[in-house]
Coordinates of C-alpha atoms and ligand atoms in Angstrom, one line a residue:
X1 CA 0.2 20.7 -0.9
X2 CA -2.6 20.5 1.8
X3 CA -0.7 19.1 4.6
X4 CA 0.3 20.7 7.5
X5 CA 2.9 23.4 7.3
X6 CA 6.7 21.5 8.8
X7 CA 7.8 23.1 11.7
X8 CA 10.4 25.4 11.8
X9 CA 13.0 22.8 13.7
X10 CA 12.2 20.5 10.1
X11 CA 15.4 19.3 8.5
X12 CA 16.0 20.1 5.0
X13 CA 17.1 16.4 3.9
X14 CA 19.1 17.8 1.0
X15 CA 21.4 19.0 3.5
X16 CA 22.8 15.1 3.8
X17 CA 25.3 13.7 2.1
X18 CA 23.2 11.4 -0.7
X19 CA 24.3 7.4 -1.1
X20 CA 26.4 6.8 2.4
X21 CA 24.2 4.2 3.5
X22 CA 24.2 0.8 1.9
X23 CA 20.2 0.0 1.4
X24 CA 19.1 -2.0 4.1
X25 CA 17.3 -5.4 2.9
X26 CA 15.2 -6.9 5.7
X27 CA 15.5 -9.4 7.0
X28 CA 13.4 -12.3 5.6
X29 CA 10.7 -14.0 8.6
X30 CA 11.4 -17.6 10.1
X31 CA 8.8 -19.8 11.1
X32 CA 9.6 -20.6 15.1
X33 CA 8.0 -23.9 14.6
X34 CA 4.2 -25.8 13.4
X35 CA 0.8 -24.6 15.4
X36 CA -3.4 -25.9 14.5
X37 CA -5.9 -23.5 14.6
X38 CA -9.3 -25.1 14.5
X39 CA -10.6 -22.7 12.2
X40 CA -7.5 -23.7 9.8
X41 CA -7.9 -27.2 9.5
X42 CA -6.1 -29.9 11.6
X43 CA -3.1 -29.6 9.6
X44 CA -0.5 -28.4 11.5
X45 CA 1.0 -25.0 9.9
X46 CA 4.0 -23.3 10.3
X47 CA 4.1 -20.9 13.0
X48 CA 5.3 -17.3 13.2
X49 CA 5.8 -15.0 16.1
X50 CA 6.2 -11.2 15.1
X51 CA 6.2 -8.8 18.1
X52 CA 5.5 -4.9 17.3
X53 CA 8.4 -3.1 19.4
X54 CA 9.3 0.3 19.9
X55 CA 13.2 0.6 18.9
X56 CA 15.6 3.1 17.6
X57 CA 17.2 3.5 14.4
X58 CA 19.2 6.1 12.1
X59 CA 17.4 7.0 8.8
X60 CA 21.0 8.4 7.8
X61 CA 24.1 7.7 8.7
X62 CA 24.7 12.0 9.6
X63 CA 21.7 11.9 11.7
X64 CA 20.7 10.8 15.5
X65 CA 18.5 8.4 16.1
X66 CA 15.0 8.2 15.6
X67 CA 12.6 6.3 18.0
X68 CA 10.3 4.1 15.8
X69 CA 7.8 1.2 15.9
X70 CA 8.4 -1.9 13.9
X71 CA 6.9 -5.3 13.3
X72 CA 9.8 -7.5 14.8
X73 CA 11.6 -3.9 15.7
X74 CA 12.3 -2.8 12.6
X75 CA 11.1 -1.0 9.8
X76 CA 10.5 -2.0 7.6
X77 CA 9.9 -4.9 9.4
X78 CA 10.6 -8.9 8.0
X79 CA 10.0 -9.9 4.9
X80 CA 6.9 -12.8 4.6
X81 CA 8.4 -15.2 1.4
X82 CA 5.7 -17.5 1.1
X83 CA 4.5 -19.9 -1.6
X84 CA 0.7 -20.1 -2.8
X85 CA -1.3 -23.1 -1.9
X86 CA 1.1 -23.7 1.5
X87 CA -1.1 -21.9 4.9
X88 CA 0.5 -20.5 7.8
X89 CA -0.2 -18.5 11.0
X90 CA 1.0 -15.8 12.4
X91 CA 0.8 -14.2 15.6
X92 CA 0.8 -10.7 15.7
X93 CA 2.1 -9.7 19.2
X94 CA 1.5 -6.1 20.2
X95 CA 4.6 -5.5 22.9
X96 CA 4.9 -1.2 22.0
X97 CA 4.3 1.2 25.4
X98 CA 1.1 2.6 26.0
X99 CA 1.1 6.2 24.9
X100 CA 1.6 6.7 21.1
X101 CA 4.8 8.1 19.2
X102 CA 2.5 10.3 17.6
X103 CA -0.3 13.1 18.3
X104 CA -3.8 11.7 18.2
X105 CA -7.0 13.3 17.0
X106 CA -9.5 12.3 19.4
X107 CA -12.0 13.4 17.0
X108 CA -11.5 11.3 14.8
X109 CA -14.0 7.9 14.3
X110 CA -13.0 4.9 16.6
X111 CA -10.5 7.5 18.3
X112 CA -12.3 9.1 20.5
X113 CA -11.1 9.5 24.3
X114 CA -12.8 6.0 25.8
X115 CA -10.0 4.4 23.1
X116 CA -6.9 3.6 24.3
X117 CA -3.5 5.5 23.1
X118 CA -2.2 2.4 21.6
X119 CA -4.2 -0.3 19.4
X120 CA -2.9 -2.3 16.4
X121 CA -4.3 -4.6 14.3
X122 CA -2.4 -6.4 11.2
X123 CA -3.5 -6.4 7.7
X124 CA -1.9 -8.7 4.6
X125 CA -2.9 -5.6 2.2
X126 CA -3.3 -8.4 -1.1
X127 CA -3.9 -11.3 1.2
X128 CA -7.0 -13.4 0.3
X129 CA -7.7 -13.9 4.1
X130 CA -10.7 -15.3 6.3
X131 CA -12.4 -12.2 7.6
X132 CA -10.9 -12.9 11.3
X133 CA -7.8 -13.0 10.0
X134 CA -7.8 -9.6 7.4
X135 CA -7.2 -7.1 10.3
X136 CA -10.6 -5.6 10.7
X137 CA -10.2 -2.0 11.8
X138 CA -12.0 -2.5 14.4
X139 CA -10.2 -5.7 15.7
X140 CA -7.4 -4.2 17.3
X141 CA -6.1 -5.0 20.1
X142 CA -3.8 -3.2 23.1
X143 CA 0.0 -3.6 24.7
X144 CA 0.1 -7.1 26.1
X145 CA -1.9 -8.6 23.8
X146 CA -1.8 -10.6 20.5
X147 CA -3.7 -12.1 17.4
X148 CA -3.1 -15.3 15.5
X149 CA -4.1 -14.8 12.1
X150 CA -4.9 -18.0 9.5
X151 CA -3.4 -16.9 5.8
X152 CA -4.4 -19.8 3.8
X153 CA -2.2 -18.4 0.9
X154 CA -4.6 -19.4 -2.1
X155 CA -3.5 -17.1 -4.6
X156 CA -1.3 -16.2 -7.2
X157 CA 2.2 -15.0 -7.0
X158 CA 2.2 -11.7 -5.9
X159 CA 4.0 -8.6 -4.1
X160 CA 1.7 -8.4 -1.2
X161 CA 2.6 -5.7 1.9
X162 CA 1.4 -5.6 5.6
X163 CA 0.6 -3.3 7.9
X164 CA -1.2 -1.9 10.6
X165 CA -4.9 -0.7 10.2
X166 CA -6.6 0.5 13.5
X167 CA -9.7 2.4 13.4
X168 CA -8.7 6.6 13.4
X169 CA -4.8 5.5 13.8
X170 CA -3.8 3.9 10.8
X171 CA -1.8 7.2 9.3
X172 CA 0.3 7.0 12.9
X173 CA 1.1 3.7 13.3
X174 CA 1.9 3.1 9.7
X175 CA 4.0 6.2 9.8
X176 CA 5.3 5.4 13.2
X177 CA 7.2 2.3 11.0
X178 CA 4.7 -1.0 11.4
X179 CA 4.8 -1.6 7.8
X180 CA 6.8 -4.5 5.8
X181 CA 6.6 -7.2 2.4
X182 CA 4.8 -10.5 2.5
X183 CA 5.7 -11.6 -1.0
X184 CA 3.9 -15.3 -2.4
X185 CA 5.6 -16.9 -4.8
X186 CA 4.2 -19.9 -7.0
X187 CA 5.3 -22.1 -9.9
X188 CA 4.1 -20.2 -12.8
X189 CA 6.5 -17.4 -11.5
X190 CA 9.0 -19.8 -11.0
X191 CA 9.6 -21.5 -13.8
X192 CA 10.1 -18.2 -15.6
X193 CA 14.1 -17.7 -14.5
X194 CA 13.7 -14.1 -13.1
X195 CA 16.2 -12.4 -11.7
X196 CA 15.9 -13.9 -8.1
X197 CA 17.9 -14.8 -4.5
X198 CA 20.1 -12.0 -4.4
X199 CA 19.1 -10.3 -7.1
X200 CA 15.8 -9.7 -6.1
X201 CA 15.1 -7.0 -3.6
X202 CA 12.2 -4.7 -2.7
X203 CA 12.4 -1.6 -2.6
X204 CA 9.4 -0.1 0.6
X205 CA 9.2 3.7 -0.4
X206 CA 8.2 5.7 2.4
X207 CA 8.7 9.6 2.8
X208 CA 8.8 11.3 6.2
X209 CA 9.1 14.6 7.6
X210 CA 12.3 14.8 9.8
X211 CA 13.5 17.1 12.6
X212 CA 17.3 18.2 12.7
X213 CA 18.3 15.7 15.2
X214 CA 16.8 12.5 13.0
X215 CA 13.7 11.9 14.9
X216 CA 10.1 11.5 12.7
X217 CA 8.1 14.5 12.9
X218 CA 3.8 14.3 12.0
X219 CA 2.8 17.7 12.0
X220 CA -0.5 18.6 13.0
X221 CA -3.2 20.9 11.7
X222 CA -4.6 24.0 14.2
X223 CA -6.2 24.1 16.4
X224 CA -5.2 21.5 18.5
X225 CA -8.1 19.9 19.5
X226 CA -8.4 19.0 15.4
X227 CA -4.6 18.1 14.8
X228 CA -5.6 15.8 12.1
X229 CA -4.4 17.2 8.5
X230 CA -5.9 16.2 5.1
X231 CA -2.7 14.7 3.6
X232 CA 1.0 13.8 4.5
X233 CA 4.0 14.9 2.7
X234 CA 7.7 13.9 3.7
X235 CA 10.4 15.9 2.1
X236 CA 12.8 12.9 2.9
X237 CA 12.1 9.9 0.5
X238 CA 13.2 6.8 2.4
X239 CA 13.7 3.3 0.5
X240 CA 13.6 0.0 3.2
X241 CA 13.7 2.7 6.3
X242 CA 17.4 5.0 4.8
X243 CA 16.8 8.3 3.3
X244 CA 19.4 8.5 0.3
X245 CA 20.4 4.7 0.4
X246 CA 23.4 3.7 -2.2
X247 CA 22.4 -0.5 -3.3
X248 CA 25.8 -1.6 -5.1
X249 CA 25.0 -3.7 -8.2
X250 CA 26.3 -6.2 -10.6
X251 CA 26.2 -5.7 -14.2
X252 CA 23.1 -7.7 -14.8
X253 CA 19.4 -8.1 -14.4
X254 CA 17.7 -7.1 -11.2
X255 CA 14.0 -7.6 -10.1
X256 CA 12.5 -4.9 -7.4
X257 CA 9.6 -5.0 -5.6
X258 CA 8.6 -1.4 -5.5
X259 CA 6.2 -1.1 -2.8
X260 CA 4.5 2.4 -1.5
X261 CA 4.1 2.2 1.8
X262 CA 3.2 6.1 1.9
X263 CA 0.5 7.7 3.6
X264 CA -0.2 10.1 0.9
X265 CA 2.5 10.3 -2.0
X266 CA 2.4 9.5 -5.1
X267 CA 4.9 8.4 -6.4
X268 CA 6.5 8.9 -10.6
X269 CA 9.9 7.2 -10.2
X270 CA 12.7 7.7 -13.2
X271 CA 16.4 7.1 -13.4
X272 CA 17.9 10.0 -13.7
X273 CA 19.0 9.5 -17.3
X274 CA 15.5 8.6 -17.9
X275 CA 16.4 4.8 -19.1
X276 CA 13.6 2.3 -19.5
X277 CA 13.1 -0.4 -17.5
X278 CA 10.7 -3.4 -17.6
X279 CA 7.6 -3.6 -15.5
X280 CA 6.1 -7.5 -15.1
X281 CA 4.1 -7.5 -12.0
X282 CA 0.9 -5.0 -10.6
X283 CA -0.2 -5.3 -7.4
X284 CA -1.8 -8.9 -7.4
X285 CA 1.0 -10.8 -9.8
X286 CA 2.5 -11.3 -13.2
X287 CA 1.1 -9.3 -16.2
X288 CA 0.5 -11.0 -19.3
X289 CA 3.6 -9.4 -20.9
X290 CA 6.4 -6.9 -19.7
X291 CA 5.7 -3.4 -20.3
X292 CA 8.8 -1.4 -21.0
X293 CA 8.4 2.3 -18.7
X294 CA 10.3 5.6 -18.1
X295 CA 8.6 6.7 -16.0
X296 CA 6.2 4.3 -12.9
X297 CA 3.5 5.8 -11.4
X298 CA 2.6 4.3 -7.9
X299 CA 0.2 5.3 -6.0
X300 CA -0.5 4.5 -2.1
X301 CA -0.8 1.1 -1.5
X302 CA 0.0 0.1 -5.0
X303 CA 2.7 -1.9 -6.2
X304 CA 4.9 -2.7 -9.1
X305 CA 7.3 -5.6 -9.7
X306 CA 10.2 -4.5 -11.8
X307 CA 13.2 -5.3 -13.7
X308 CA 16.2 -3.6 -14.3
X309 CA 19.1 -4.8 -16.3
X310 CA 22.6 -3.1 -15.2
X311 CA 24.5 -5.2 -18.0
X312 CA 26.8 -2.5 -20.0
X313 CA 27.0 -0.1 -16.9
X314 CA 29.6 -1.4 -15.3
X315 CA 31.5 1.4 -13.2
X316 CA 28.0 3.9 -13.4
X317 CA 26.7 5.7 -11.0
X318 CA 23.2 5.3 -11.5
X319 CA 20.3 7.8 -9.4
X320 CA 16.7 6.9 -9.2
X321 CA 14.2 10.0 -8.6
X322 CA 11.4 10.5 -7.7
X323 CA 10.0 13.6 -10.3
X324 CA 12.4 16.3 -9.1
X325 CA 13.5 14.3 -5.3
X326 CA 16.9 12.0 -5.5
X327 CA 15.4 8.6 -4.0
X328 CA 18.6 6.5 -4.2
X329 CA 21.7 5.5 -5.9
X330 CA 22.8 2.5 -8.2
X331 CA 26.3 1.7 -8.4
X332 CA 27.2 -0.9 -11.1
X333 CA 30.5 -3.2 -10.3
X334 CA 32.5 -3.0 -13.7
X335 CA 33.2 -6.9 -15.0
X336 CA 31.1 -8.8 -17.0
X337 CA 28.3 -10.7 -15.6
X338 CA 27.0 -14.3 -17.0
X339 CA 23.5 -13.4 -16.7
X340 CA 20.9 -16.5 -16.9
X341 CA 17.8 -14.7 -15.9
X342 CA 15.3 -13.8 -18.6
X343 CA 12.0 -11.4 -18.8
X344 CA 10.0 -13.7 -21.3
X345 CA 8.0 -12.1 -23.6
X346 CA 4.9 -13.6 -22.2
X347 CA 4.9 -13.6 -18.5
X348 CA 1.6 -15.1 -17.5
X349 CA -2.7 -15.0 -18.9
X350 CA -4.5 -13.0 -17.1
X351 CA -8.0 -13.4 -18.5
X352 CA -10.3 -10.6 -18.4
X353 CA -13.1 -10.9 -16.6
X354 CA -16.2 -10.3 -18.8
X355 CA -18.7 -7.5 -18.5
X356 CA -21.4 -9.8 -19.1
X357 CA -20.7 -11.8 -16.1
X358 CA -21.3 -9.0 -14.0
X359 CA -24.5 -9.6 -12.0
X360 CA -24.5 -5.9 -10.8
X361 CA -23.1 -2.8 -11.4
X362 CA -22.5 -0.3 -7.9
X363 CA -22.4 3.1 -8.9
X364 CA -20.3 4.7 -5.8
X365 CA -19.1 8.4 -5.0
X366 CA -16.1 9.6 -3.5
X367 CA -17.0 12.6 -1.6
X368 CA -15.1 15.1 -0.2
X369 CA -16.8 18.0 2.4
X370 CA -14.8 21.6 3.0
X371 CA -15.0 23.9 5.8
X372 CA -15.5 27.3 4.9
X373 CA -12.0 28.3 4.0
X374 CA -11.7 25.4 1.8
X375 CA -10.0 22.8 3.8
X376 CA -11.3 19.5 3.4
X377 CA -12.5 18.3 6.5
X378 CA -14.1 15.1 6.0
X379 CA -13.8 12.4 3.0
X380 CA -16.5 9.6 2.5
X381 CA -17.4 6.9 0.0
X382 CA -20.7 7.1 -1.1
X383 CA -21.8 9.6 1.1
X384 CA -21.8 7.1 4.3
X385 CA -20.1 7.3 7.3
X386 CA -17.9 4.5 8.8
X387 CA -20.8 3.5 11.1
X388 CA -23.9 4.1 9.0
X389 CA -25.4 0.7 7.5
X390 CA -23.6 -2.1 5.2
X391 CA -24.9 -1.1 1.4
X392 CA -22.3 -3.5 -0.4
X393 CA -23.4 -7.0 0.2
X394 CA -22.1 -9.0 -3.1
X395 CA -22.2 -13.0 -2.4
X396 CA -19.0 -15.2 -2.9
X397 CA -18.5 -15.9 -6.2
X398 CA -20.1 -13.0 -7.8
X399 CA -18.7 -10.5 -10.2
X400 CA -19.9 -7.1 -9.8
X401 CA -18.8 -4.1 -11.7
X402 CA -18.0 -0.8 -9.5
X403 CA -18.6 2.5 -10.9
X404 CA -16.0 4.7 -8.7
X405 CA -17.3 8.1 -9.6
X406 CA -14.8 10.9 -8.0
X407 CA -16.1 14.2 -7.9
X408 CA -13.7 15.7 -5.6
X409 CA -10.4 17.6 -6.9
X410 CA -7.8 14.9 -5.9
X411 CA -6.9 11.2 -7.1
X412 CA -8.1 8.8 -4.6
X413 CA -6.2 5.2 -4.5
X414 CA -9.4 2.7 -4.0
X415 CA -8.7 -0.4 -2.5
X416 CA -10.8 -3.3 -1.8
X417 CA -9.8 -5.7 0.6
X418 CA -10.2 -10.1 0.0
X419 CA -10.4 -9.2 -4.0
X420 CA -8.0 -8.9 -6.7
X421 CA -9.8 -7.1 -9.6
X422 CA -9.3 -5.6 -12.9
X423 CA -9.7 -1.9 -14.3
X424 CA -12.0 -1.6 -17.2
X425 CA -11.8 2.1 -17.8
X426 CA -11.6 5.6 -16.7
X427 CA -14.0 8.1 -18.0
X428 CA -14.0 12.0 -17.7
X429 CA -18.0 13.1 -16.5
X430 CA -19.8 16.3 -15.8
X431 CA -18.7 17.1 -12.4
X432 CA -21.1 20.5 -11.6
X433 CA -24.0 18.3 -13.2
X434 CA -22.9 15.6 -11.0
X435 CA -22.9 17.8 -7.8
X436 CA -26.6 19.7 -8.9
X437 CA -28.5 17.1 -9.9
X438 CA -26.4 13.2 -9.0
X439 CA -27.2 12.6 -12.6
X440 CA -24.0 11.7 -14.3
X441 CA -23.2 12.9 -17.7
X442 CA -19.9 11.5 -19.5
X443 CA -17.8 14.4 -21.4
X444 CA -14.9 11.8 -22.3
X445 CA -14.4 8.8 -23.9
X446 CA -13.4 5.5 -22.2
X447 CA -10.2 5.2 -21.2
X448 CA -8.0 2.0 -21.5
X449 CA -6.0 1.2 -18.3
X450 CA -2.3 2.0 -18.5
X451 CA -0.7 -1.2 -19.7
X452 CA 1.3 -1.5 -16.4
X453 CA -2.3 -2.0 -14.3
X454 CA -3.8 -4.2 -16.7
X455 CA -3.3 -7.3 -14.9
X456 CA -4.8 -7.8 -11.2
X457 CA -4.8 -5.3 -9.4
X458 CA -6.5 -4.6 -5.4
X459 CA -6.1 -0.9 -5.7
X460 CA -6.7 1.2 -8.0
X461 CA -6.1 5.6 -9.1
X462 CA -9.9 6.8 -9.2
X463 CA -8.6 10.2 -11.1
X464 CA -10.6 13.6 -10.4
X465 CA -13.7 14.0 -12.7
X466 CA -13.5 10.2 -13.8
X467 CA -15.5 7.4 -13.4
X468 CA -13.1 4.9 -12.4
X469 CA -14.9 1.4 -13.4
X470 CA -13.4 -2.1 -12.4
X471 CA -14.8 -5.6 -12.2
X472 CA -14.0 -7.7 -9.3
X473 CA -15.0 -11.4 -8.5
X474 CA -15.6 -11.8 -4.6
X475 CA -14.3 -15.0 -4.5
X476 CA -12.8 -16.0 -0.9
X477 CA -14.7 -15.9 2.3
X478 CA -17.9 -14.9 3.0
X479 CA -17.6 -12.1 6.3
X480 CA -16.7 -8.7 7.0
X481 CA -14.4 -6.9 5.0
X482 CA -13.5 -3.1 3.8
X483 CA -12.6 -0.8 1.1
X484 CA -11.4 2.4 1.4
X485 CA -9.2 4.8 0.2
X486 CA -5.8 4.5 0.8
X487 CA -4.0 7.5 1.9
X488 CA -4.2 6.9 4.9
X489 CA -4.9 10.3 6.3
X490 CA -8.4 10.0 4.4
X491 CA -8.9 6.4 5.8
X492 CA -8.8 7.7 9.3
X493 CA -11.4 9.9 8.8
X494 CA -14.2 8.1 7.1
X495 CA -13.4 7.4 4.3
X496 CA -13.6 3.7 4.8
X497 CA -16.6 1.5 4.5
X498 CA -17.2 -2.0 6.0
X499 CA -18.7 -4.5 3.3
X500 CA -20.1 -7.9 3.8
X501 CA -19.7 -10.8 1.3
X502 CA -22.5 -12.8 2.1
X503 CA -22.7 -17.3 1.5
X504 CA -23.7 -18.2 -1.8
X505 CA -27.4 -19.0 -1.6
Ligands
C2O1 CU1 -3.2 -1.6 2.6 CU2 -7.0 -1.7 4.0 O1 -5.1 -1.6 3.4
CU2 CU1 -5.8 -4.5 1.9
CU3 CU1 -8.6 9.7 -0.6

């Protein structure tokens, strides 16, 4: 671990009493009524107001408050449960105080002193959005002000997550709590009979570091001038804002929506008896079949649509972990449950997107820079700072295939914003001969993705020493739009591009 060391007033969360809280579902968004937007159409659209507020909640029942910021003042904040094909708006209204929960680095891109404390700026991490409505880093806006976004919602089904994305804050106010679902939801998916109403739930996995009295700590990196620390690591595992939640059950199927909303975990999540379980979603919908798992890996900013079937546990006590962390606790009523849902065996086609209708092939670096003692100071992508130059400029339409070559000792979770994409394979290379001379040299074979990301997927594990290929059609809206990595500590400093996607010809 290469975060900053906790401080001494940390709590040890295995001091609290596991499964006392009931998980909290949130609360799912209402629209407050129908607005136009010219740039939408003259259709009126439904119309939602979500303010970001500064609030206090208890992460545990044995522990004091802690002061938080929430979309609608809470976190995690309302669920979006939308259906594909129907637009709405939303306006994202920034009502937090001016100074930040959190310490800033100033020295960090788009963070410097002439920057205000406070900036936010919403992004549908999934969403197939216009370019003024994906959150642009730079697009943020202060206390007082808001932003009403256009999601046209043409897409597949999918578990979808916002949050906030400001340039250089993104790790704070993310951590600070202004995260939450936006699930779509389409006819494919529904006439499948899935575990659904109540017996679907998600299941936002967030881990924080937490002082003795309950509030959220971020430590910081010396010297304080520099406070920003090359990776986050919470020793409290919260699911939906509760560390240690208890979610009482019926003996039947369930369907989760495991989302990780962490700034740099990764996540392997078990049951404690190691039972299987069925995976049927990746990040951008249905796979083709369910895959049957022990074990999930997630990785920031991915996630995984589940099933779970409870039937013959009635009266168990049932713990999900996280490798060696208790996350949370199942109990299963006893009675017998008349269970209509169904996991088909064939879920949805994904078609794979050919290699031969690729019209170019990027080959891209993830780069990481140490100071002297080793201690990564600085992460790009390609070698290109935040504010150097666009260099990826596919046109609409287009399928181009991405070489994500990662030379650096750590897994980077790639994400490209507008796209859903697929993984075509990982492949171990020469790393030394890669640093020497930039020639790459494979010393692996290709490697299939795992079956749980081989649908669509808009984020993807670039492993150390791999080449991490995928093959993505930019098909949306032409503008300006970004990838980057996503723990979020490596976003804020620079390792983030812009990309254009430019009109078709
Ligand atoms: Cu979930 Cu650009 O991020
Ligand atoms: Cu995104
Ligand atoms: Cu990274």
């Amino acid at each position: 671990m290469r975060g900053a060391p906790p401080p001494a007033s940390a709590l040890d969360p295995t001091t609290l009493k596991p499964f006392v809280d009931a998980l909290p579902i949130p609360i799912v968004a209402k629209p407050s009524g129908t607005r136009t937007l010219e740039s939408a159409g003259a259709k009126p659209l439904p119309y939602y107001r979500v303010e970001m507020r500064a609030f206090e909640a208890k992460l545990h029942r044995d522990l004091g408050p802690a002061e938080l910021w929430g979309y609608g003042g809470s976190f995690p904040g309302p669920t979006f449960d939308t259906r594909s094909g129907e637009g709405f708006l939303v306006e994202w209204a920034n009502s937090l105080p001016k100074s930040h929960l959190l310490p800033l680095d100033r020295s960090l891109h788009g963070s410097e002193d002439e920057f205000p404390d406070v900036r936010t700026v919403v992004h549908a991490h999934g969403a197939k959005a216009p370019p003024e409505s994906d959150g642009y880093p730079e697009a943020w806006f202060v206390p007082g002000d808001s932003a009403l976004y256009h999601y046209p919602n043409e897409q597949d089904a999918a578990t979808l997550w916002y949050h906030d994305h400001a340039l250089g804050i993104t790790r704070l106010n993310v951590y600070a709590g202004l995260l939450g679902a936006f699930l779509v939801r389409d006819d494919v998916e529904a006439s499948l009979a899935l575990p659904s109403g109540e017996f679907e739930i998600p299941l936002i996995l967030t881990d924080r570091l937490l002082e003795k009295t309950g509030r959220i700590i971020y430590p910081i990196a010396t010297p304080p001038a520099n406070p920003w620390a090359p990776e986050f690591f919470g020793n409290a595992i919260l699911v939906n804002g509760k560390v240690y939640p208890r979610l009482d059950v019926r003996a039947r199927k369930y369907r989760f929506r495991a989302i990780n909303a962490s700034n740099s975990r990764f996540y392997h999540l078990m049951f404690a008896d190691l039972r299987p379980f069925q995976q049927i979603g990746s990040d951008q919908g249905l796979l083709e079949a369910p895959v049957t798992l022990r074990t999930l890996q997630l990785a920031p900013g991915e996630r995984a649509d589940i099933v779970v079937d409870f039937s013959g546990r009635g009266g168990e006590e049932i713990v999900l972990k996280n490798d060696a962390y208790v996350v949370m606790q199942f109990r299963v009523a006893r009675g017998v449950e008349n269970d209509a849902s169904v996991v088909p065996a064939r879920l949805r086609p994904v078609a794979k997107t050919a290699e031969a209708s690729a019209v170019r092939t990027r080959t891209l670096t993830l780069d990481e820079f140490d100071d002297l003692v080793g201690q990564p100071v600085t992460m790009l992508l390609n070698q290109q700072h935040w504010c150097a130059p666009i260099t990826e400029e596919p046109t609409v339409d287009d399928v181009e295939i991405w070489n994500l070559v990662n030379a650096t000792d750590d897994a980077h979770p790639i994400h490209l914003h507008l796209v859903r994409f697929q993984i075509l394979d990982r492949r171990r290379f020469d790393v030394s001969q890669f640093l020497m001379k930039r020639e790459l040299r494979h010393t692996g074979r290709a490697i299939a993705p795992e079956p749980g990301e081989a649908g669509w997927k808009d984020t993807v594990r670039a492993d150390p020493g791999m080449v991490t290929r995928i093959i993505v059609k930019f098909s949306g809206y032409p503008g300006r739009y970004v990838w980057h990595c996503h723990i979020l500590e490596h976003e804020d400093n620079e390792m983030m591009r812009p990309y254009n996607v430019l009109a078709a010809r």
